Coordinates of C-alpha atoms and ligand atoms in Angstrom, one line a residue:
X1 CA 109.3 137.6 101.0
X2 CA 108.7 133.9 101.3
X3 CA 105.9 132.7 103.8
X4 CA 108.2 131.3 107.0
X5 CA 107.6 127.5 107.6
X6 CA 106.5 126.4 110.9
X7 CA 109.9 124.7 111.3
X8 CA 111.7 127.8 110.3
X9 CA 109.7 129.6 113.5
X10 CA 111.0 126.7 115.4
X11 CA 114.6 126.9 114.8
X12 CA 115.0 130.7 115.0
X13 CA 113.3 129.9 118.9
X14 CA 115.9 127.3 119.5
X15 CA 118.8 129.1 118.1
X16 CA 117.5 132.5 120.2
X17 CA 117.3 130.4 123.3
X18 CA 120.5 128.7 123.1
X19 CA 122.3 131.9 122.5
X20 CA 120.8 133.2 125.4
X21 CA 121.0 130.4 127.6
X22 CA 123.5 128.3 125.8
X23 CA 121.8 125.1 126.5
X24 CA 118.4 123.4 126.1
X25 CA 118.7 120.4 129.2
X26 CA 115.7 118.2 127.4
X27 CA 114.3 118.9 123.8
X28 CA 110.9 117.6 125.3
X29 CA 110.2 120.1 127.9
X30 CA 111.5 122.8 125.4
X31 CA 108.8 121.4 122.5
X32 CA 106.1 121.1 124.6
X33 CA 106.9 124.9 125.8
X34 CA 106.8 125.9 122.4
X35 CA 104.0 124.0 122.0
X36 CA 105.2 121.9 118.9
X37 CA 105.2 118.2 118.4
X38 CA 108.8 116.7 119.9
X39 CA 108.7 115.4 116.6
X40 CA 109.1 118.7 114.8
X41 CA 111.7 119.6 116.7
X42 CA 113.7 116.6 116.3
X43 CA 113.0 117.7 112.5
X44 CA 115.0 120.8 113.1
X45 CA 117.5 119.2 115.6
X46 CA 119.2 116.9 112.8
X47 CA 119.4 119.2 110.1
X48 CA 121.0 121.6 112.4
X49 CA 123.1 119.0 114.2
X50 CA 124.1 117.9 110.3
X51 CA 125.3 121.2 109.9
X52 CA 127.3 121.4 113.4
X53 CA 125.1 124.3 114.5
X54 CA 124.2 122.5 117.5
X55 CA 125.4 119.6 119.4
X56 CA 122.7 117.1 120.4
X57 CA 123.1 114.2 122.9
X58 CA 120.6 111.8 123.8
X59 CA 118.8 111.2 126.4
X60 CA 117.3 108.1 126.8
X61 CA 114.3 107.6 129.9
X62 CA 112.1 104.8 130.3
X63 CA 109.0 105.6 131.2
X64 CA 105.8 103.9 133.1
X65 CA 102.6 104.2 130.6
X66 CA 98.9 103.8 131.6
X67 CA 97.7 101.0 129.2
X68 CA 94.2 101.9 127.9
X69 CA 92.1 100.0 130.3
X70 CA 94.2 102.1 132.7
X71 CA 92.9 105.1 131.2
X72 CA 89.6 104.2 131.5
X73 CA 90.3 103.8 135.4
X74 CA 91.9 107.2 135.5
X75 CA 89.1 108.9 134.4
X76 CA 86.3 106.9 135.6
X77 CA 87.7 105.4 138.9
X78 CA 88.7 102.1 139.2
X79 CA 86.8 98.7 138.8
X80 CA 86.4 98.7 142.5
X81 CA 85.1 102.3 143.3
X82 CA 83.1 101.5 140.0
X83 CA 81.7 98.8 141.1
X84 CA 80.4 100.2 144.9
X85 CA 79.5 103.1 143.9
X86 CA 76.7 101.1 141.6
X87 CA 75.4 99.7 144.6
X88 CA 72.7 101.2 146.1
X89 CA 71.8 100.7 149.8
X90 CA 69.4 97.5 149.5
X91 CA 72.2 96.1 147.3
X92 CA 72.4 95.1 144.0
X93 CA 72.5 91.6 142.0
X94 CA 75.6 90.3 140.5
X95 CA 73.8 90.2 137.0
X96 CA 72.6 94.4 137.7
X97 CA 76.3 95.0 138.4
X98 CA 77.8 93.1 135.3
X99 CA 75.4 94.5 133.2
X100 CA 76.3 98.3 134.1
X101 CA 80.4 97.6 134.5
X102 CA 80.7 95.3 131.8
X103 CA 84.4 93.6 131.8
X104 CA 85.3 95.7 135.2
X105 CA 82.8 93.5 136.9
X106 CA 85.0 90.9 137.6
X107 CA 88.3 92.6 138.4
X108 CA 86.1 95.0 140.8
X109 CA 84.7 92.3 142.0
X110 CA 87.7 90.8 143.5
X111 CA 89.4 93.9 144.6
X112 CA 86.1 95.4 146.5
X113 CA 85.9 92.0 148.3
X114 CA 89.8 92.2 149.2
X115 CA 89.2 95.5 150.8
X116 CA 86.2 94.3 152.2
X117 CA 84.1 97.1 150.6
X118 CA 81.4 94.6 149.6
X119 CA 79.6 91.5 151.3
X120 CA 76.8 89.2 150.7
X121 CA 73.5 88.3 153.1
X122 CA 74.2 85.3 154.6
X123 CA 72.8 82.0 151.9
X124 CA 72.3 84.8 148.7
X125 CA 75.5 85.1 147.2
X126 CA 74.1 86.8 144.5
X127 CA 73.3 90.0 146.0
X128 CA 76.0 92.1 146.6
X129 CA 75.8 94.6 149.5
X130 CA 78.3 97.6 150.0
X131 CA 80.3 98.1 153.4
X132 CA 81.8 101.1 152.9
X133 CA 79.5 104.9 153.0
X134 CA 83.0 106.4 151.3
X135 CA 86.6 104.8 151.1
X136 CA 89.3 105.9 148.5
X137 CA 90.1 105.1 145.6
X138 CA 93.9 104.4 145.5
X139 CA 94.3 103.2 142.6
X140 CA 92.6 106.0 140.0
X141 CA 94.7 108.1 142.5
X142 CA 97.7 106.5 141.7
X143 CA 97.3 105.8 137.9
X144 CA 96.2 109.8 137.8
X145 CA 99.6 110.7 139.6
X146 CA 101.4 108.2 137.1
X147 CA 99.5 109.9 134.1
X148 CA 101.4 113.7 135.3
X149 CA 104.6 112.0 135.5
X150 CA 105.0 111.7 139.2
X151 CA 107.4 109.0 140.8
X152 CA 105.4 106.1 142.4
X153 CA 106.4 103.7 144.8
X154 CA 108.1 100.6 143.4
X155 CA 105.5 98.2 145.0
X156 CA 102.6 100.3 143.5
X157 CA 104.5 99.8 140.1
X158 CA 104.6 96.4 140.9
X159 CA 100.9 96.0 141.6
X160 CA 100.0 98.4 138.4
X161 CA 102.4 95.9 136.6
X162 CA 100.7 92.6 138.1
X163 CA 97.4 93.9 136.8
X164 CA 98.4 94.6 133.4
X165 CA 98.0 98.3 134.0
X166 CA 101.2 99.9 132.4
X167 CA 103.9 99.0 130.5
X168 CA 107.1 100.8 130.0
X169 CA 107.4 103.3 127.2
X170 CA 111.1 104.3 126.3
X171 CA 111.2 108.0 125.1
X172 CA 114.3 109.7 123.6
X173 CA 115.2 113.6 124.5
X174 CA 117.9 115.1 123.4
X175 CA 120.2 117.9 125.7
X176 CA 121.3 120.6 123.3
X177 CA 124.0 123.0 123.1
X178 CA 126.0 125.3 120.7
X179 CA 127.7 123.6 118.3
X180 CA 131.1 124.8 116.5
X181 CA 129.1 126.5 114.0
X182 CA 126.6 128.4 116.0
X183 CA 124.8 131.0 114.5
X184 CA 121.3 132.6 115.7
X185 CA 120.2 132.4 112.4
X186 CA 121.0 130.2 109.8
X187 CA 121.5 131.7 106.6
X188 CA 119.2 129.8 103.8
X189 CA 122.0 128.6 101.3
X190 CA 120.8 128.8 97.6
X191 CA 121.0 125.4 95.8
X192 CA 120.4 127.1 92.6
X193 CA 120.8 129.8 91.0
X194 CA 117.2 130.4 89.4
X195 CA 116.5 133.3 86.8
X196 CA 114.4 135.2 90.0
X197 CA 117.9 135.5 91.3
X198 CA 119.6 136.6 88.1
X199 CA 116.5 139.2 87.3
X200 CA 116.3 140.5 91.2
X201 CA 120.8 140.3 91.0
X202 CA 120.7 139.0 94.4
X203 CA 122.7 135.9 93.6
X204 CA 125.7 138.3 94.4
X205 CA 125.1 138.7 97.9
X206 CA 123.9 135.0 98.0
X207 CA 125.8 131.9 99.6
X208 CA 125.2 128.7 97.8
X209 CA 125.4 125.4 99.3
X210 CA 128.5 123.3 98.9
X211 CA 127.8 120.3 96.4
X212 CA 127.6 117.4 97.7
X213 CA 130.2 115.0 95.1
X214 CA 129.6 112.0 97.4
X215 CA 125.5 111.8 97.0
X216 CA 124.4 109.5 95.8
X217 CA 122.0 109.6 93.1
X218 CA 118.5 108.4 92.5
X219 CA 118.9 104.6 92.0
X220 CA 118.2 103.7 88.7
X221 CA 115.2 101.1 88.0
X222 CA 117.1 98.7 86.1
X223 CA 117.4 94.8 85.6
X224 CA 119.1 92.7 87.5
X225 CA 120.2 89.2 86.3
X226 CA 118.6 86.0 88.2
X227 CA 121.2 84.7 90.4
X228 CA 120.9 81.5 88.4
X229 CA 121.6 83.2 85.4
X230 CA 124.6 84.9 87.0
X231 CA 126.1 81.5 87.9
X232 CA 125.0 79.8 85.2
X233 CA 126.7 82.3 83.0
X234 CA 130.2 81.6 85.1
X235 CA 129.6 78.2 84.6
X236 CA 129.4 78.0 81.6
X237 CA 132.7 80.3 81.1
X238 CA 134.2 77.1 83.1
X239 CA 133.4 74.6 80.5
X240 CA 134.3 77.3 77.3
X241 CA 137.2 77.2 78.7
X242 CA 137.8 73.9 79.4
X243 CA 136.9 73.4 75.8
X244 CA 133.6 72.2 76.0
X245 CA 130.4 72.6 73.3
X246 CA 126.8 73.5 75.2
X247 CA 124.2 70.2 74.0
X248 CA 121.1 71.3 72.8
X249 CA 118.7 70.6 75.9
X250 CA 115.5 72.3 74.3
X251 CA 112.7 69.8 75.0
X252 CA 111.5 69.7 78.8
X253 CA 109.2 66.2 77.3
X254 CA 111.2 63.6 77.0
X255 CA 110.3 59.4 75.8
X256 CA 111.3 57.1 78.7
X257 CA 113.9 55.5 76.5
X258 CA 116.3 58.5 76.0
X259 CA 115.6 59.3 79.4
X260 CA 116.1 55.7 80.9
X261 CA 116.3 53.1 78.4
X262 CA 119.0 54.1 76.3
X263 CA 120.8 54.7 79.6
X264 CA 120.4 50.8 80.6
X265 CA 118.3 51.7 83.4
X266 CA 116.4 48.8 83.5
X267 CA 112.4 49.7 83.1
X268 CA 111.4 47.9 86.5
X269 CA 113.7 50.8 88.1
X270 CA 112.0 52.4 91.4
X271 CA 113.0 56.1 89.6
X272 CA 111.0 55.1 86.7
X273 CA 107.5 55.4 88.3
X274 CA 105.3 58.1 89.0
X275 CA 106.1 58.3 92.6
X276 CA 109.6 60.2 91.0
X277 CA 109.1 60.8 87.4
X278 CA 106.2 63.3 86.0
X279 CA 105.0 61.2 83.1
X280 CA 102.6 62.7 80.3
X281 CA 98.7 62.0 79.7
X282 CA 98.7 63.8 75.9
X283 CA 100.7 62.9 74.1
X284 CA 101.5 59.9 76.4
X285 CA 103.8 57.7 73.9
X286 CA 106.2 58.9 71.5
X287 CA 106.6 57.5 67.8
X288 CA 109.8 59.0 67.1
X289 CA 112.6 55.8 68.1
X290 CA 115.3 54.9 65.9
X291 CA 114.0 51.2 65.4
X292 CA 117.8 49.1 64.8
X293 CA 119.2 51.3 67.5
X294 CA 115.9 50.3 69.6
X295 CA 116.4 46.9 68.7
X296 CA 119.8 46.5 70.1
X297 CA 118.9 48.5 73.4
X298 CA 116.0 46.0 74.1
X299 CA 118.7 43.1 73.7
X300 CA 121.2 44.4 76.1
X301 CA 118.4 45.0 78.6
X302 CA 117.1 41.8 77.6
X303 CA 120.1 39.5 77.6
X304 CA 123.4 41.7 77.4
X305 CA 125.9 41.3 75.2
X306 CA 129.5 43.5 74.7
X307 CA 130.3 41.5 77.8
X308 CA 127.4 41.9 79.7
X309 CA 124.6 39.4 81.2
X310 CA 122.1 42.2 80.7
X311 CA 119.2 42.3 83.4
X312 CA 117.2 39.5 81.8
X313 CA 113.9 41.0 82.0
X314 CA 111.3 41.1 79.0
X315 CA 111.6 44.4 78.1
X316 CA 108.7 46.3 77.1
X317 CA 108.7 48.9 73.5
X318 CA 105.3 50.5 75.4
X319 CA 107.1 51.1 78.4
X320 CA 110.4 53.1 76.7
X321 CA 107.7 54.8 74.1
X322 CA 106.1 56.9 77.4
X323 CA 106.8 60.5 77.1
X324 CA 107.8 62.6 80.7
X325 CA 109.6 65.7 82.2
X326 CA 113.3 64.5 82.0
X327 CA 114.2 63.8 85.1
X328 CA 118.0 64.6 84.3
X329 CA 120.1 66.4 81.2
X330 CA 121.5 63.0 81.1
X331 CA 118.7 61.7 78.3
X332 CA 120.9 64.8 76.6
X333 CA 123.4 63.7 76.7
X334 CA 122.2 60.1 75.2
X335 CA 120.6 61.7 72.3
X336 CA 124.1 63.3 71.5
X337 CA 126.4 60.5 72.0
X338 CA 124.2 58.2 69.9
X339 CA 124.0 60.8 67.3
X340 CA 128.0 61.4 67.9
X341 CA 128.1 57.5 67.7
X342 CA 126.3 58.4 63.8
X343 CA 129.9 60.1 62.7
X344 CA 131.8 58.1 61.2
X345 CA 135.1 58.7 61.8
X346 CA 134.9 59.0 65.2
X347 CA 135.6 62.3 66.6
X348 CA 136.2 62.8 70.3
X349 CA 134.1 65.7 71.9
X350 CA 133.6 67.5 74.9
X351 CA 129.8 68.6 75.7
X352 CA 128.3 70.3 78.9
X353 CA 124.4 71.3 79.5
X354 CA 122.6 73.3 81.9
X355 CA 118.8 73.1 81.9
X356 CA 115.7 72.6 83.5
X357 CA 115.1 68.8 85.0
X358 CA 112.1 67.3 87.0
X359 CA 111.5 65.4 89.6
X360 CA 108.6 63.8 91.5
X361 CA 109.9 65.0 94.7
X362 CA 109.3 66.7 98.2
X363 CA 109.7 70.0 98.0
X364 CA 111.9 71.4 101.0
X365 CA 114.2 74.0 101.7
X366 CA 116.7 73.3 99.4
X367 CA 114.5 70.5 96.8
X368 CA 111.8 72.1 94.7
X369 CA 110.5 69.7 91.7
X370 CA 112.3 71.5 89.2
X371 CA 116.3 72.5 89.0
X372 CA 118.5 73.3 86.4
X373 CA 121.1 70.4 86.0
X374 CA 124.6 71.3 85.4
X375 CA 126.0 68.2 82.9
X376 CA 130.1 67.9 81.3
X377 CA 130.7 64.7 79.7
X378 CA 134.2 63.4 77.7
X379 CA 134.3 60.8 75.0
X380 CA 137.0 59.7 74.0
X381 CA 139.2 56.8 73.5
X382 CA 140.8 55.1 77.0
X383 CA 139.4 57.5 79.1
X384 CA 140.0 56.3 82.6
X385 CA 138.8 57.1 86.2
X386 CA 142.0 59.6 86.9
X387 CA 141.3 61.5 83.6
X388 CA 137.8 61.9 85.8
X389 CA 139.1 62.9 89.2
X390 CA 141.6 65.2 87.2
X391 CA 138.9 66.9 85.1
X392 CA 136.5 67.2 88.3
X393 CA 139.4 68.9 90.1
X394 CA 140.0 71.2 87.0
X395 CA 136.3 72.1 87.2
X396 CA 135.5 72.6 90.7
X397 CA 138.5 74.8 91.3
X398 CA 137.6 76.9 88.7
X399 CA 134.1 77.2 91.3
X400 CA 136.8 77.8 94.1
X401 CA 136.4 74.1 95.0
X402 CA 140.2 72.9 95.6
X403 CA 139.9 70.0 98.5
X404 CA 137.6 67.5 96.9
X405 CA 137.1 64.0 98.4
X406 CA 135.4 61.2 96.0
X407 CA 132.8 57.9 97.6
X408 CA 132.4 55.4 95.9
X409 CA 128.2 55.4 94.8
X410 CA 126.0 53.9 91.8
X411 CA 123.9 54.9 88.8
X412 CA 122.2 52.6 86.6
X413 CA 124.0 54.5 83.8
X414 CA 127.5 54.7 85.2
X415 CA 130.0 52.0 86.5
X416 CA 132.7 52.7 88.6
X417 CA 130.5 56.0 89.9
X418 CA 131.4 58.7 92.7
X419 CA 129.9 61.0 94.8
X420 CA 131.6 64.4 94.4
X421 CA 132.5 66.3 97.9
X422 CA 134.7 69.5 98.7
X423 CA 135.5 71.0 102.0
X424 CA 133.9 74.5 102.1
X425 CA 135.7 77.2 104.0
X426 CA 132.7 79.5 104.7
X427 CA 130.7 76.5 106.1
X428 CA 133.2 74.8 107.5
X429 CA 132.4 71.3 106.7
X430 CA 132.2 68.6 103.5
X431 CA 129.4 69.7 101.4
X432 CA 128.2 66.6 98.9
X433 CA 128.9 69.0 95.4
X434 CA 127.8 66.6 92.6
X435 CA 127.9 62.8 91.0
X436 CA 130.0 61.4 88.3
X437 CA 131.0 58.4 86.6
X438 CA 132.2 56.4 83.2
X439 CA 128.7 55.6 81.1
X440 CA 128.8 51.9 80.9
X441 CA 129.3 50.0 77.9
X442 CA 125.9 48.1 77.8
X443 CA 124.8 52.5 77.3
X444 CA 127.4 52.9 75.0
X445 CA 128.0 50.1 72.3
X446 CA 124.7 49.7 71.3
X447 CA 124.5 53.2 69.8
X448 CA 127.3 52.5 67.8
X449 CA 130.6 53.8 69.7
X450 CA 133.8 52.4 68.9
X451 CA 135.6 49.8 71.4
X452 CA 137.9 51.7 73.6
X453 CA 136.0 54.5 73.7
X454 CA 134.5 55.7 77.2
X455 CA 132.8 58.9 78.3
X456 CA 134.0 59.8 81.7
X457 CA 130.8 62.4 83.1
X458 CA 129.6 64.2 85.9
X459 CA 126.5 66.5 87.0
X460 CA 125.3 68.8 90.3
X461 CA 123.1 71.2 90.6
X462 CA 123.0 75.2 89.4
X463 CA 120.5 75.9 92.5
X464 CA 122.8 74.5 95.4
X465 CA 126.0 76.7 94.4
X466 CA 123.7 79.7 93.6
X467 CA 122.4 79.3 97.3
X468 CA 125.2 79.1 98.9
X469 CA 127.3 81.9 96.8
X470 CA 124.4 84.1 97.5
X471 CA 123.7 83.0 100.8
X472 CA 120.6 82.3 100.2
X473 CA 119.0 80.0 102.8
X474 CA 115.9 78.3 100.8
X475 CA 115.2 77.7 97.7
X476 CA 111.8 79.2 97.0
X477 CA 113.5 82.8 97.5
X478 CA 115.7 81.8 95.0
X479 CA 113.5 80.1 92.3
X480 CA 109.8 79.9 91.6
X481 CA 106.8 82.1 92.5
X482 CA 108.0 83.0 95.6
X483 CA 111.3 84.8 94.8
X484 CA 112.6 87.4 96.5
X485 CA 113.3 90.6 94.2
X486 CA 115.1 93.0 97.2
X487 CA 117.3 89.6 97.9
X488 CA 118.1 89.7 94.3
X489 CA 118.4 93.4 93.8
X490 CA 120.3 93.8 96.8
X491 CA 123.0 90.5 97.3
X492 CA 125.9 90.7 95.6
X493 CA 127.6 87.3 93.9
X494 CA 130.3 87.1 96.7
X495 CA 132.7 86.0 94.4
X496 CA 134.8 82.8 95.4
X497 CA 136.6 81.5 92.6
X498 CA 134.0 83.1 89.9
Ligands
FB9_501 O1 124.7 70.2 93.3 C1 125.0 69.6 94.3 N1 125.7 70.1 95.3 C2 126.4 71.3 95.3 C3 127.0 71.7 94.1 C4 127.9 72.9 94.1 C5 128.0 73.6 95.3 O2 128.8 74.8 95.2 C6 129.0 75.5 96.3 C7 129.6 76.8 96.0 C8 130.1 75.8 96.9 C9 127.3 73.2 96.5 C10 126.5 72.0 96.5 N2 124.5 68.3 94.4 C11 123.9 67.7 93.3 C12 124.7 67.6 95.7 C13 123.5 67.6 96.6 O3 123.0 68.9 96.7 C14 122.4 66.6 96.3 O4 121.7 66.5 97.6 C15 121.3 67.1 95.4 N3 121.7 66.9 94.1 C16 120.6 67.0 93.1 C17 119.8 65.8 92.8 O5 118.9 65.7 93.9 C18 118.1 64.7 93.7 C19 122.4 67.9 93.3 C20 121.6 67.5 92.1 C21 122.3 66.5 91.2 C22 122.7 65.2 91.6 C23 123.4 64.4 90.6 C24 123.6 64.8 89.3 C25 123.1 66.1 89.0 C26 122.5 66.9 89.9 C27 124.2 64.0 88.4 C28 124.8 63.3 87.7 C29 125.6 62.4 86.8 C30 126.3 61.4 87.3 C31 127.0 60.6 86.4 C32 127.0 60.9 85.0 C33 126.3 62.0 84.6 C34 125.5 62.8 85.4

């Protein structure tokens, strides 16, 4: 027969004692009379309570608790008595007496002088002579009477408190009683039956335990997708089906003059110096740049044309050959445009990208200096300004975005250009959701485009919808070396218009 377990000795107790008195008033006292822990019996108490075998109520009581230094008083008297009982008849110095009570000097100090149990000769302040032959020590008293549980008068609480003495503890009983399925002695359901059973034939006289259909089972390790990934994947379904091709954004190191040049963003440009842009040391300049195409960009720059005064500056080859982290999926889109601008006849596309960009920036709760850029641009012939707004509507009410509002704003790149906002419902305000604009031509004609054809475009971020789908509050639990794995294992996409 199997060894009993401790716990097993302690329910057969309680279930003997509440079927003879039907009730245990306080779990605590009943432990600590069958000398267990209150823990173990708690053990007992809600696997029994789970089975309805007895009813268990709480009882909560807040209780006064000697701090340690308390303790100390308890046992060896307080600072005070301490204190005169160190003194010997001719006195003793303030230095003798901090030497042998250490940090109760000072507090026994103060409280022998209060009750006038100590004095000084007159002019030698540093001797300390005792008043008192005995006197009694209230305070050990009290904190001794505290320490078996007895009530104490509010103002000595109050003085205990005021001296940092006790704190209050809050400890939870429990009053028991029979529950609807009392029984003094619980029969040990089988969970199995195991080939001892089948060789001894006692499973026939055994009761098994119901199963339980509704556990659930061990969590499976498994992967879970980066809530970037997650969005970027819905994303992405957005543009499929709005008939758009992914651009090959492969190449974090970009040359300044896909990245800014061939954009018409003139080279002087505050966005095109270290402060904002990570540029290269090895290999610094690129040699790759298609030299007519090159040619004509450094004209438009230089003196216009197609219509344009151009900026008038002497543009510099050095300058557009410096490599860099793109600071935007937009020198993407340049590369593919001009190379669209290649095929001849013209065809119109669609493209979108979403990649890595960088940027020379503060990092704060919602900037780090990398994010993945979200990019759709349209080329085709007469695009206009509504065949914008209309695609941006299309797109951000696939993302559950219906109410957008558009202000006027500028790129280099761009002109007219618009700052994207929607009203979110969860956050109750205008949240700023992206850019947009028509590439201008002095971008556009120099790689070859035909007239009339414009490329309406727009771009946002993947990290600021992932936040706020998620919930996620900053950025470095969402990206980076920081991230938070139980956030990600345990926050669900709440789906909005994904
Ligand atoms: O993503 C941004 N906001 C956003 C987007 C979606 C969203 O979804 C929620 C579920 C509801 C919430 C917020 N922004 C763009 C707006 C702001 O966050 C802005 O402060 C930060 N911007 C980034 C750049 O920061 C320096 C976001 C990033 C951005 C800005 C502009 C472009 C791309 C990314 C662009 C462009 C462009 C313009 C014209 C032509 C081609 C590209």
């Amino acid at each position: 027969m199997a060894e009993k377990s401790p716990a097993a000795d302690v329910e057969a107790s309680l279930l003997a004692h509440l079927n003879s008195t039907g009730e245990v008033p306080d779990s605590r006292s009943f432990a600590s009379s069958l000398g267990v822990s209150h823990l173990e019996l708690e053990g007992v108490i809600k696997s029994l309570s789970a089975f309805r075998i007895v009813e268990s109520t709480d009882i909560i009581d807040e209780t006064w608790v000697l701090t340690d230094e308390a303790k100390g008083y308890a046992a060896k008297g307080s600072p005070e008595a301490q204190l005169v009982s160190a003194i010997p008849p001719e006195g003793a110095t303030k230095g003798a007496l901090k030497a042998k009570l250490g940090d109760a000097f000072d507090v026994g100090m103060k409280a022998a002088a209060r009750n006038k149990w100590i004095g000084f000769e007159k002019g030698n302040k540093d001797l300390v002579l005792r008043k008192v032959e005995n006197f009694k020590d209230e305070l050990q008293e009290q904190l001794k009477r505290l320490e078996n549980g007895e009530v104490i008068p509010d103002e000595v609480i109050n003085d205990l408190k005021r001296r940092k003495l006790i704190t209050k503890e809050k400890s939870i009983g429990h009053s028991l009683k029979k529950g609807p399925e009392f029984v003094v002695k619980r029969k040990t359901l089988a969970t199995d039956v195991t080939t001892e059973h089948l060789r001894s034939g006692d499973w026939k006289d055994l009761e098994f335990k119901d199963y339980n259909y509704a556990a659930q089972g061990q969590p499976i390790a498994k992967g879970y997708v980066q809530p970037l990934m997650e969005v970027r994947e819905a994303i992405e379904n957005i543009f499929f089906m709005m008939g758009f091709r992914e651009m090959p954004t492969n190449n974090f190191v970009e040359s300044s003059f896909w990245n800014f040049d061939a954009l018409f963003q003139p080279q002087q440009h505050p966005a095109r110096d270290s402060h904002d842009t990570f540029f290269l040391k090895a290999p610094m300049a690129t040699r790759q740049l298609p030299e007519d195409y090159l040619e004509k960009v450094k004209q438009v720059h230089q003196s216009g044309g197609y219509g344009s005064k151009g900026y008038g500056y002497d543009w510099k080859r050095d300058e557009a050959e410096k490599n860099l982290l793109r600071t935007h999926t937009t020198a993407v889109s340049t590369r593919m445009l001009y190379k669209l601008a290649q095929e001849k006849p013209f065809a119109p596309k669609r493209y979108y990208s979403i990649d890595r960009v960088f940027r020379n920036e503060a990092v704060d709760r919602t900037h780090l200096a990398e994010f993945h850029q979200i990019e759709g641009l349209i080329c085709d012939y007469g695009l206009t300004l509504g065949d914008l707004i209309g695609v941006l509507e299309d797109f951000f009410s696939s993302l559950g975005m219906s109410k957008l509002r558009f202000k006027p704003a500028y790129n280099p790149y761009t002109e007219p250009s618009m700052e994207i906002f929607s009203y979110h419902d969860g956050l109750k305000k205008w949240v700023e959701v992206g850019n947009s604009g028509m590439f201008r031509p002095e971008m556009l004609l120099p790689m070859g485009l035909p007239e009339g054809v414009n490329v309406i475009a727009w771009g946002l971020s993947l990290e600021r919808p992932t936040m706020i789908l998620y919930g996620i509050d900053n950025i470095r639990d969402l990206f980076g070396p920081k991230v938070d794995f139980n956030l990600i294992k345990s926050s669900t996409l709440c789906r909005l218009g994904l």
